[in-house]
PDB file of C-alpha atoms in Angstrom:
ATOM      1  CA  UNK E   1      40.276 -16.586  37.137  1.00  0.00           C
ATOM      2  CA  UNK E   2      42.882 -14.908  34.842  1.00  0.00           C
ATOM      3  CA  UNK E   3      41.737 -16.019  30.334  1.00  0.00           C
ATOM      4  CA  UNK E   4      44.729 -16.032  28.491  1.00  0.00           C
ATOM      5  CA  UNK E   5      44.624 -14.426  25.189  1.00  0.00           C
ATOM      6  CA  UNK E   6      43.925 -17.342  23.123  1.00  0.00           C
ATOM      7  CA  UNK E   7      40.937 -17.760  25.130  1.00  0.00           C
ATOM      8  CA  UNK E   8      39.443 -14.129  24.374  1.00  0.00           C
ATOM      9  CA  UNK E   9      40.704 -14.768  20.951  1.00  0.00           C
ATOM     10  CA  UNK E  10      37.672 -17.541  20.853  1.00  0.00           C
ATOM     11  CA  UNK E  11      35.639 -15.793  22.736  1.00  0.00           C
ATOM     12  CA  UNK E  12      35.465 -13.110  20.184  1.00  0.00           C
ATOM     13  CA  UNK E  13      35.710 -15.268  17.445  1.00  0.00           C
ATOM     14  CA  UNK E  14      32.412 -16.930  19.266  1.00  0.00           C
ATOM     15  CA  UNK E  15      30.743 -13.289  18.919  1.00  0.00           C
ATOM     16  CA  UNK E  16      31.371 -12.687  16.210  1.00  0.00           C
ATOM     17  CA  UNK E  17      30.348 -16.151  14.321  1.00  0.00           C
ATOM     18  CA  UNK E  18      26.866 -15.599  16.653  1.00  0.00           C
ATOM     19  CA  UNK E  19      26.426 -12.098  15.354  1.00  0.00           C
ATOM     20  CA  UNK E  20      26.900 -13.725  11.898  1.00  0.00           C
ATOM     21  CA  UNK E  21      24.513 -16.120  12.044  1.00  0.00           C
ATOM     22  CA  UNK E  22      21.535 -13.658  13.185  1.00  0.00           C
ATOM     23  CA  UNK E  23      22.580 -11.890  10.728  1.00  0.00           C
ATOM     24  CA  UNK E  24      22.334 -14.429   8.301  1.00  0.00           C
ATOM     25  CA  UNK E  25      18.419 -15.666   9.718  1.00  0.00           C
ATOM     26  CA  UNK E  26      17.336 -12.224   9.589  1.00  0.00           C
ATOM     27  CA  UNK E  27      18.408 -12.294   5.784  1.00  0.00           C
ATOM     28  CA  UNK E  28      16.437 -15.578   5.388  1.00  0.00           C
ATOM     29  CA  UNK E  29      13.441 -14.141   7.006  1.00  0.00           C
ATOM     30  CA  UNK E  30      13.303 -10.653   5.076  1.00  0.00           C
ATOM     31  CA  UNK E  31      13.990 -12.681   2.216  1.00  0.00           C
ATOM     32  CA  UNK E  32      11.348 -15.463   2.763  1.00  0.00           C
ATOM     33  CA  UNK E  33       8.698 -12.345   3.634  1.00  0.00           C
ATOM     34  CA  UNK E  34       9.518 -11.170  -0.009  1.00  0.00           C
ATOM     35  CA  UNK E  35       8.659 -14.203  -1.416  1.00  0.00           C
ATOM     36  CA  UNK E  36       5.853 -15.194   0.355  1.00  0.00           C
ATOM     37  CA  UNK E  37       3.840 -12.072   0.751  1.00  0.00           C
ATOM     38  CA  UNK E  38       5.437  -9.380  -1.051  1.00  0.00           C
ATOM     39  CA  UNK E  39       6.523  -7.196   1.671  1.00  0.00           C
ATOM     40  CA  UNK E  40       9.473  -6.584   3.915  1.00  0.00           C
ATOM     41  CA  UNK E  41      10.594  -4.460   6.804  1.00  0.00           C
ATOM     42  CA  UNK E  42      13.413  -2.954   6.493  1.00  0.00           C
ATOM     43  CA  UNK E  43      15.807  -0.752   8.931  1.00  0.00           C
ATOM     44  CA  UNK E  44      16.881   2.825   7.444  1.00  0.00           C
ATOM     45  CA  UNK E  45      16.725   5.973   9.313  1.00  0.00           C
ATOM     46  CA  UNK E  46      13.763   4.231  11.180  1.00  0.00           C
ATOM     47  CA  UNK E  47      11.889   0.576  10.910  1.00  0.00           C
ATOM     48  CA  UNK E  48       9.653   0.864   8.056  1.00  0.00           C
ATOM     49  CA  UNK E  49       7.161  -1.547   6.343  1.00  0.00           C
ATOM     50  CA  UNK E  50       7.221  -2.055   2.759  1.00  0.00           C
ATOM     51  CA  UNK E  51       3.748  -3.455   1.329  1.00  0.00           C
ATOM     52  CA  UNK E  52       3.056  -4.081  -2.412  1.00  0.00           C
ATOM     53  CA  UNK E  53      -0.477  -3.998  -3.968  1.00  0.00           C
ATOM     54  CA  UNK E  54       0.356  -5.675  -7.317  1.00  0.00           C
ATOM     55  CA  UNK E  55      -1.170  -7.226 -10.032  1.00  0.00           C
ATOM     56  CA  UNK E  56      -4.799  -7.889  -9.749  1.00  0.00           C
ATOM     57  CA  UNK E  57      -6.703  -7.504  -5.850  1.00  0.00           C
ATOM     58  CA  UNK E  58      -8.712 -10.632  -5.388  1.00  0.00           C
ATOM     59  CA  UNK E  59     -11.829 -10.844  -3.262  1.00  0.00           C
ATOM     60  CA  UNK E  60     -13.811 -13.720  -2.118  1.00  0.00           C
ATOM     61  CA  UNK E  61     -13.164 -16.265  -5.400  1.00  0.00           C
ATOM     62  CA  UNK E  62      -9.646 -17.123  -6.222  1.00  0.00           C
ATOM     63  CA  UNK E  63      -7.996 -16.133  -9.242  1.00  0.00           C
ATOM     64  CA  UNK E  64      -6.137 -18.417 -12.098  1.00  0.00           C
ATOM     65  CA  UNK E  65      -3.256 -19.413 -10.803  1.00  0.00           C
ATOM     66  CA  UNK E  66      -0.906 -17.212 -13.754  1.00  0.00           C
ATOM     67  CA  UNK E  67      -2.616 -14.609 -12.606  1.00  0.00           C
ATOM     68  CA  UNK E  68      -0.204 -12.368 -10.227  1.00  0.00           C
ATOM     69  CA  UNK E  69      -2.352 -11.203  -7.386  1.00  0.00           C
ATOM     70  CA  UNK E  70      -2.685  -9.048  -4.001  1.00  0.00           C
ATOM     71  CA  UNK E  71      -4.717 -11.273  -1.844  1.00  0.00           C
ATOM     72  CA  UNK E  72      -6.775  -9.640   0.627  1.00  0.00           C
ATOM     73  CA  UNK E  73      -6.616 -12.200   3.472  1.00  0.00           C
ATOM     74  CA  UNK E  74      -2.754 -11.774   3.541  1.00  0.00           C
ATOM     75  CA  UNK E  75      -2.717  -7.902   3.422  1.00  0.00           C
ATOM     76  CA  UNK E  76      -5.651  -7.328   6.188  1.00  0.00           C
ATOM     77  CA  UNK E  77      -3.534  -9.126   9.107  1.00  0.00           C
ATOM     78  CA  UNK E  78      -0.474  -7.867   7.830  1.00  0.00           C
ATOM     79  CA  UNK E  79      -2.020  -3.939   8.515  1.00  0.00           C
ATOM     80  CA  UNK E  80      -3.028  -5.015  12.152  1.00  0.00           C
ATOM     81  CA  UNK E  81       0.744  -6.424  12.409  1.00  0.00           C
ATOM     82  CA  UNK E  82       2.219  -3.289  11.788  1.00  0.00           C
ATOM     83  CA  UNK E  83      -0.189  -0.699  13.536  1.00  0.00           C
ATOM     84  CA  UNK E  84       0.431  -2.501  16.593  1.00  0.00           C
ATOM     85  CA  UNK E  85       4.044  -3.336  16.247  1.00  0.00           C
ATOM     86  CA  UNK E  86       6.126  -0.679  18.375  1.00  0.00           C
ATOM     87  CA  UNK E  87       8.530  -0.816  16.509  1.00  0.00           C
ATOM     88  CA  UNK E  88       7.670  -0.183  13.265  1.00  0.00           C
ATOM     89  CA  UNK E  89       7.500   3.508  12.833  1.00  0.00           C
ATOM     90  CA  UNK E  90       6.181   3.991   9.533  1.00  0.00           C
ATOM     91  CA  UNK E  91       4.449   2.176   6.342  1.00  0.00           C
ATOM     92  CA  UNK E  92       5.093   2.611   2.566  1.00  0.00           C
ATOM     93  CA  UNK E  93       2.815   0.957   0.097  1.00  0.00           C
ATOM     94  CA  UNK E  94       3.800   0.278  -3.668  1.00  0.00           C
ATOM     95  CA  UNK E  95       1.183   0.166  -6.076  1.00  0.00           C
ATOM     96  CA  UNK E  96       1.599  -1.246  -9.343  1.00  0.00           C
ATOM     97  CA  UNK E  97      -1.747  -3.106  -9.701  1.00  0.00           C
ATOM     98  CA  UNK E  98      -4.606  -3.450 -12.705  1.00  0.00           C
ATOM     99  CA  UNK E  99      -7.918  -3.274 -10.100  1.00  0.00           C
ATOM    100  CA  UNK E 100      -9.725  -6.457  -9.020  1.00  0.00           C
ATOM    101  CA  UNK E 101     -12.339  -7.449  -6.415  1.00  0.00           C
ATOM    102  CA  UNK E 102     -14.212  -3.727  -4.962  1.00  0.00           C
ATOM    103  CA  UNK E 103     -14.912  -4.803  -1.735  1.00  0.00           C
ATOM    104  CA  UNK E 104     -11.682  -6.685  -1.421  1.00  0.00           C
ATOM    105  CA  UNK E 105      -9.919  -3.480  -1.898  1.00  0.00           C
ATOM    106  CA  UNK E 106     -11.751  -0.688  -0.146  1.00  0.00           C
ATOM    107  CA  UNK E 107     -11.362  -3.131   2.533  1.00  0.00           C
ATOM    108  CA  UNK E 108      -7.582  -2.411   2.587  1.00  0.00           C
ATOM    109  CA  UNK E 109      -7.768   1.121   1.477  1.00  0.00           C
ATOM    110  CA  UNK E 110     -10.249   1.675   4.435  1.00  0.00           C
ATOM    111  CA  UNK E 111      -7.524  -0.243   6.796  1.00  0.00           C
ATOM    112  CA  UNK E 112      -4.892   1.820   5.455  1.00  0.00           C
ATOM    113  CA  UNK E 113      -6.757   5.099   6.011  1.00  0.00           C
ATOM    114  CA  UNK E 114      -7.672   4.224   9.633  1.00  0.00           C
ATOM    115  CA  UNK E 115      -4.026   3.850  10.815  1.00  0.00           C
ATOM    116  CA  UNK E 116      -2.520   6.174  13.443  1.00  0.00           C
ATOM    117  CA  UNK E 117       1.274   5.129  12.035  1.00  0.00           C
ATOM    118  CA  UNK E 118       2.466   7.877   9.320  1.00  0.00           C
ATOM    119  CA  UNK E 119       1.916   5.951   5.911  1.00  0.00           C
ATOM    120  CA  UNK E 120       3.060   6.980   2.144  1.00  0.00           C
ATOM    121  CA  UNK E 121       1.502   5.425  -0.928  1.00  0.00           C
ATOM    122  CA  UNK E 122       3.793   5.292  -4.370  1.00  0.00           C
ATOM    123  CA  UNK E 123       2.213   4.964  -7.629  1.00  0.00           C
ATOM    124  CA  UNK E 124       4.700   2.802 -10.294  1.00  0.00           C
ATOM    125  CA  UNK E 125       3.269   1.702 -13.396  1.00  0.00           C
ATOM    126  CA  UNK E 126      -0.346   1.793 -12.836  1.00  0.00           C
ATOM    127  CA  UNK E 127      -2.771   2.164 -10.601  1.00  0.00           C
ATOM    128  CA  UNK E 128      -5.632   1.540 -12.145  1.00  0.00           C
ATOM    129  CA  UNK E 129      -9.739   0.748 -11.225  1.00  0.00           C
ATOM    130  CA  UNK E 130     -10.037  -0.139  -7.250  1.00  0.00           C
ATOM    131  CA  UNK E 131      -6.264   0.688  -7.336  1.00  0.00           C
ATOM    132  CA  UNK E 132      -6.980   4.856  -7.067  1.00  0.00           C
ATOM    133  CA  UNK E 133      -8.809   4.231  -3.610  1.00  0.00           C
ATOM    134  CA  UNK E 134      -5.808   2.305  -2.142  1.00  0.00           C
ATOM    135  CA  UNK E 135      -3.707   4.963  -3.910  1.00  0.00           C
ATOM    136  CA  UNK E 136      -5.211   7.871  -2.335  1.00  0.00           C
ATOM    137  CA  UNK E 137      -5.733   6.235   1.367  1.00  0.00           C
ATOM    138  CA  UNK E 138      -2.428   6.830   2.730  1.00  0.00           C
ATOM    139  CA  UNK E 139      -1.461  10.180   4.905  1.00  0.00           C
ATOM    140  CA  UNK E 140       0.556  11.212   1.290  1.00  0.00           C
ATOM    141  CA  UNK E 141       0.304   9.697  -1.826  1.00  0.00           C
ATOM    142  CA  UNK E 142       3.415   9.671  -4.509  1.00  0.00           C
ATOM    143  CA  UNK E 143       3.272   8.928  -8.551  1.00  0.00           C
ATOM    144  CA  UNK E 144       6.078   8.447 -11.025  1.00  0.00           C
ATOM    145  CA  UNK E 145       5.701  10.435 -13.913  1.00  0.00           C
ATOM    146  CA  UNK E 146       5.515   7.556 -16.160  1.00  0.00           C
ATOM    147  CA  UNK E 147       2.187   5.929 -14.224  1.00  0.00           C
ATOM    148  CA  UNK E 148      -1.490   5.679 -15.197  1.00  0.00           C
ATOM    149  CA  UNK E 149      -4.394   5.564 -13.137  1.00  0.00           C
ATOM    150  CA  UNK E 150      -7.735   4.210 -14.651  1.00  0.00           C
ATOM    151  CA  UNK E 151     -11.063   5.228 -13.779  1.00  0.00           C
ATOM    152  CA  UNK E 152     -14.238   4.103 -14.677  1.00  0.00           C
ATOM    153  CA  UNK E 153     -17.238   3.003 -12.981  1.00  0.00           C
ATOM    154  CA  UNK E 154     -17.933  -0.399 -11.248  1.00  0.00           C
ATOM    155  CA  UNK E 155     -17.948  -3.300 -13.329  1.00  0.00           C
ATOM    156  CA  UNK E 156     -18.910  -6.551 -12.734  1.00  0.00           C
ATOM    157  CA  UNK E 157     -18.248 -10.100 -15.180  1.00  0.00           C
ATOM    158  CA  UNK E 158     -20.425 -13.028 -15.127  1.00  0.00           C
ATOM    159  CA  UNK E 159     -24.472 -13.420 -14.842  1.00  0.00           C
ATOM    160  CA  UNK E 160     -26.117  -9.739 -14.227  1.00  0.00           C
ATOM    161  CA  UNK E 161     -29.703  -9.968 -13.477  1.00  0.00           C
ATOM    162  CA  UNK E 162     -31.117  -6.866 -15.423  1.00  0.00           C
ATOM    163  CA  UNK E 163     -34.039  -5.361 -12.375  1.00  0.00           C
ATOM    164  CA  UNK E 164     -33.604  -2.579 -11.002  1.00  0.00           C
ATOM    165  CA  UNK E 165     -32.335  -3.906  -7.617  1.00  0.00           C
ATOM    166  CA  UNK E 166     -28.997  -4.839  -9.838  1.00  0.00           C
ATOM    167  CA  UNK E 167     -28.780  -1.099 -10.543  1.00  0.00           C
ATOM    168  CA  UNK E 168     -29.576   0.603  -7.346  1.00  0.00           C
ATOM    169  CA  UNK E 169     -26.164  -1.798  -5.698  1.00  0.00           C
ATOM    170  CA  UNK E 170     -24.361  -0.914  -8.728  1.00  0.00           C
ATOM    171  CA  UNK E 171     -25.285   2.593  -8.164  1.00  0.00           C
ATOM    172  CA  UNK E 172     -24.540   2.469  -3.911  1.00  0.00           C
ATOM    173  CA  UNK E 173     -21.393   0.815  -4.510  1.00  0.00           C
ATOM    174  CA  UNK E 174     -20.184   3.375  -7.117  1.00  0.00           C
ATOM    175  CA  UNK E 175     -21.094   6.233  -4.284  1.00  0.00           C
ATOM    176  CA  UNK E 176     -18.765   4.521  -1.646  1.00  0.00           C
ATOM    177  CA  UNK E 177     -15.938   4.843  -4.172  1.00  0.00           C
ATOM    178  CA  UNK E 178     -16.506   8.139  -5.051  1.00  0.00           C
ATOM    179  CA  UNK E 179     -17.245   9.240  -1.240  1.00  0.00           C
ATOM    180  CA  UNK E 180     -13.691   7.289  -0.209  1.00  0.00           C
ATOM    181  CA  UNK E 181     -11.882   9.302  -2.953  1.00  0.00           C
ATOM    182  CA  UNK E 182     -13.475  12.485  -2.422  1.00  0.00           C
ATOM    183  CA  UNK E 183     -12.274  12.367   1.455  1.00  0.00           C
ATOM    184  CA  UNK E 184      -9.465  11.194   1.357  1.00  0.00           C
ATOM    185  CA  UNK E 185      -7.795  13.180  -1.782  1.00  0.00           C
ATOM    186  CA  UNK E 186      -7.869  16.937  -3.161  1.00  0.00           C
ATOM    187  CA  UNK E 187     -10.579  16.046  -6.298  1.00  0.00           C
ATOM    188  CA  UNK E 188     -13.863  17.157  -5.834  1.00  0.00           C
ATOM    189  CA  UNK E 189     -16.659  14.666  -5.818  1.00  0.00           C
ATOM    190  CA  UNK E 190     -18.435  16.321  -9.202  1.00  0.00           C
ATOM    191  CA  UNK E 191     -14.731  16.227 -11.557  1.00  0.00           C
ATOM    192  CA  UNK E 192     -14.300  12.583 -10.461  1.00  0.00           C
ATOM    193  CA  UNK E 193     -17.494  11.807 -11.437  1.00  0.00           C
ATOM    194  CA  UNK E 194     -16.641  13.536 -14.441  1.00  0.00           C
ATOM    195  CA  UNK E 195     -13.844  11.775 -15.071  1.00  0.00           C
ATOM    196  CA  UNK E 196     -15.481   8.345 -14.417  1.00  0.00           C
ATOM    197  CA  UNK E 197     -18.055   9.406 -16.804  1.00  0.00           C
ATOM    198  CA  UNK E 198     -16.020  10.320 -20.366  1.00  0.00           C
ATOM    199  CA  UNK E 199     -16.926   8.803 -23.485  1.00  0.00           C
ATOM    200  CA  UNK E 200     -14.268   9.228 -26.015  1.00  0.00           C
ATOM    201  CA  UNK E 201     -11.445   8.108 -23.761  1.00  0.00           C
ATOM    202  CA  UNK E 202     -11.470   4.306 -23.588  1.00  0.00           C
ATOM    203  CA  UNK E 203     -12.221   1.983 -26.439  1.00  0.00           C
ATOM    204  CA  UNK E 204     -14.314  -0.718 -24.775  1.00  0.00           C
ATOM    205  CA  UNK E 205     -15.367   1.185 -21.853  1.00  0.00           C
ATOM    206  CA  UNK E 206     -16.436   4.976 -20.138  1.00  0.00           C
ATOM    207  CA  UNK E 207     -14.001   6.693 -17.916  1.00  0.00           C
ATOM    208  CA  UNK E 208     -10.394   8.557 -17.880  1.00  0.00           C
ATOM    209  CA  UNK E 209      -6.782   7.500 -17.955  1.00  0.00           C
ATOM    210  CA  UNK E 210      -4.812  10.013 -16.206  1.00  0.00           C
ATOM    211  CA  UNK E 211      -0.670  10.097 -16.255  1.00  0.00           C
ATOM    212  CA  UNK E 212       1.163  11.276 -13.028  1.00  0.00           C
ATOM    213  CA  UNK E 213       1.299  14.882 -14.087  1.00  0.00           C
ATOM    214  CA  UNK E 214      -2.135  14.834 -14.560  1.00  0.00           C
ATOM    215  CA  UNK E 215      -3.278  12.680 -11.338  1.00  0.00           C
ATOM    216  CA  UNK E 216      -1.278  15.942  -9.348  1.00  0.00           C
ATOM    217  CA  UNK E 217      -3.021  18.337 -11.326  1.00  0.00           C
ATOM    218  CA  UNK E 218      -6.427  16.999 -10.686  1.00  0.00           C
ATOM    219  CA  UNK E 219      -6.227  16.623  -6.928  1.00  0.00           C
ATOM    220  CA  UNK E 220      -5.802  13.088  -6.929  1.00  0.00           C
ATOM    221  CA  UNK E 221      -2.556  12.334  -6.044  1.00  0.00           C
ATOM    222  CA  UNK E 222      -0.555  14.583  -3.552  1.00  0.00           C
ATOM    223  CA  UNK E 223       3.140  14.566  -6.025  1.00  0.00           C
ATOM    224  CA  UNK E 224       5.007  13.456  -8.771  1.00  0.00           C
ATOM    225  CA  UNK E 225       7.750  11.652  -7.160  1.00  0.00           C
ATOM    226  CA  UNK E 226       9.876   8.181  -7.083  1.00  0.00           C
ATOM    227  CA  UNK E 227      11.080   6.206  -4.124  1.00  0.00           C
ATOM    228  CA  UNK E 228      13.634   8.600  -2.340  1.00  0.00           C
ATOM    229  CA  UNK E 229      10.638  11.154  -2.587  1.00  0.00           C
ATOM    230  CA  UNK E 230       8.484   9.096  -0.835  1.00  0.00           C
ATOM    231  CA  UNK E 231      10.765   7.622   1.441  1.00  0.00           C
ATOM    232  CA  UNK E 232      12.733  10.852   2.687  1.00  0.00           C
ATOM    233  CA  UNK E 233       8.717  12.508   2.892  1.00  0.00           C
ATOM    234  CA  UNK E 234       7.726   9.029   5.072  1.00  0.00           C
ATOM    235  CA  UNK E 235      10.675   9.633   7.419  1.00  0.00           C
ATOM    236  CA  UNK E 236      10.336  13.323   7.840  1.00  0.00           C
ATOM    237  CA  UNK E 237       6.595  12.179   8.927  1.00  0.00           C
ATOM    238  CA  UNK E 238       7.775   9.816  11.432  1.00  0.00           C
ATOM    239  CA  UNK E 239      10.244  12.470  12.907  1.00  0.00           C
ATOM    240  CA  UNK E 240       7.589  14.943  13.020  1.00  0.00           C
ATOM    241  CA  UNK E 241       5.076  11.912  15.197  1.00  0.00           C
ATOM    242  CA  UNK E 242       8.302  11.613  17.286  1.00  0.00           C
ATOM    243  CA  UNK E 243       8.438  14.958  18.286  1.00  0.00           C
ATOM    244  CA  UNK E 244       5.151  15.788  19.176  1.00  0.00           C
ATOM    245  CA  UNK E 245       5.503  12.476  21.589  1.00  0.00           C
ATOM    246  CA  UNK E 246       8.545  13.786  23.100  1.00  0.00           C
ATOM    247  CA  UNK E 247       6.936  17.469  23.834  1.00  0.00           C
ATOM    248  CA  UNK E 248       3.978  15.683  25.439  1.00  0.00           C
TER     249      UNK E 248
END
């Protein structure tokens, strides 16, 4: 059966109104994923995950609602998501986030460092208290010049009961953050503990603010660098994983 050309004319015109509409829900969707969890995947050179650790991590109580938070129950099934999406090749995490909830966040940053998918962390603004373990868990780990990273041992608000139980978890805890940074970034365990340790530095507290030259120069951080940095070294990554599957 012979279409005359008005017919492919519609036909076409069908196409191309379908392709517009996909188009048009997978805008909705990315944009929706924004909003509602502060993350997106996006489609470059390869299918990469954006995830943001902002604001303040919070654990097991929730926080004021003004308060701008990363909450851990989103960003824990989110990680599974991607390591065992085929499809997504590769994860970048932006950190611009004042600390929060220990646990809470070694949680992620132990997530993070346990996935097999090529992952780059970026530094903007601050990244500050339980913020320099998530910072340093990814395969490479970026910093803009103009960012801060705090550090300063555990602290903990509310009712402290003063026996030495109290001090021995404070003490345990404050080994598991130094043991995560040690492994997973250049510093060496005695200058972080240095660090943590200053007087002098803070007003109201003990411990070190470091800029992004100086987070490079300690060890901490892999490179100054902004978001094409990180990107172009998250894609070069992800060609190099490609490779070595291609060879095997």
């Amino acid at each position: 059966m012979e279409h005359t050309k008005a017919e492919w004319k519609n036909q076409d015109d069908e196409a191309e109104g379908n392709s517009d509409e996909t188009n048009t829900e997978e805008q909705e969707q990315q944009q929706n994923s924004i909003v509602d969890m502060g993350s997106v995947t996006t489609k470059g050179k390869h299918l990469i995950h954006c995830l943001t650790i902002i604001g303040q991590v919070e654990g097991h109580y929730i926080l004021p609602a003004q308060n701008k938070t990363t909450k851990y129950e989103h960003v824990i099934p989110q990680l599974v998501a991607i390591e065992e999406d085929p499809d997504i090749k590769g994860l970048i995490i932006m950190i611009n986030t004042v600390g929060g909830d220990v646990e809470a966040g070694l949680a992620i940053a132990e997530l993070i460092a346990g996935m097999t998918k090529p992952t780059v962390s970026l530094v903007l603004g601050g990244g500050h208290s339980i913020g320099v373990p998530l910072a340093v868990s990814a395969q490479k780990s970026f910093i803009v010049p103009s960012a801060t990273m705090t550090i300063h041992p555990v602290r903990m608000s509310g009712l402290v009961l003063g026996v030495p139980q109290t001090f021995s978890y404070f003490e345990k805890m404050q080994d598991r953050i130094v043991q995560f940074v040690t492994d997973n970034s250049r510093i060496r365990e005695n200058r972080f503990t240095e660090l943590m340790m200053t007087t002098g530095e803070l007003a109201m507290d003990v411990g070190t603010v470091l800029n992004g030259t100086d987070a490079v120069k300690e060890g901490l951080i892999d490179s100054l660098g902004g978001l094409s940095d990180a990107l172009h070294c998250l894609y070069d990554m992800i060609d190099q994983k490609e490779s070595e599957k291609s060879e095997k």
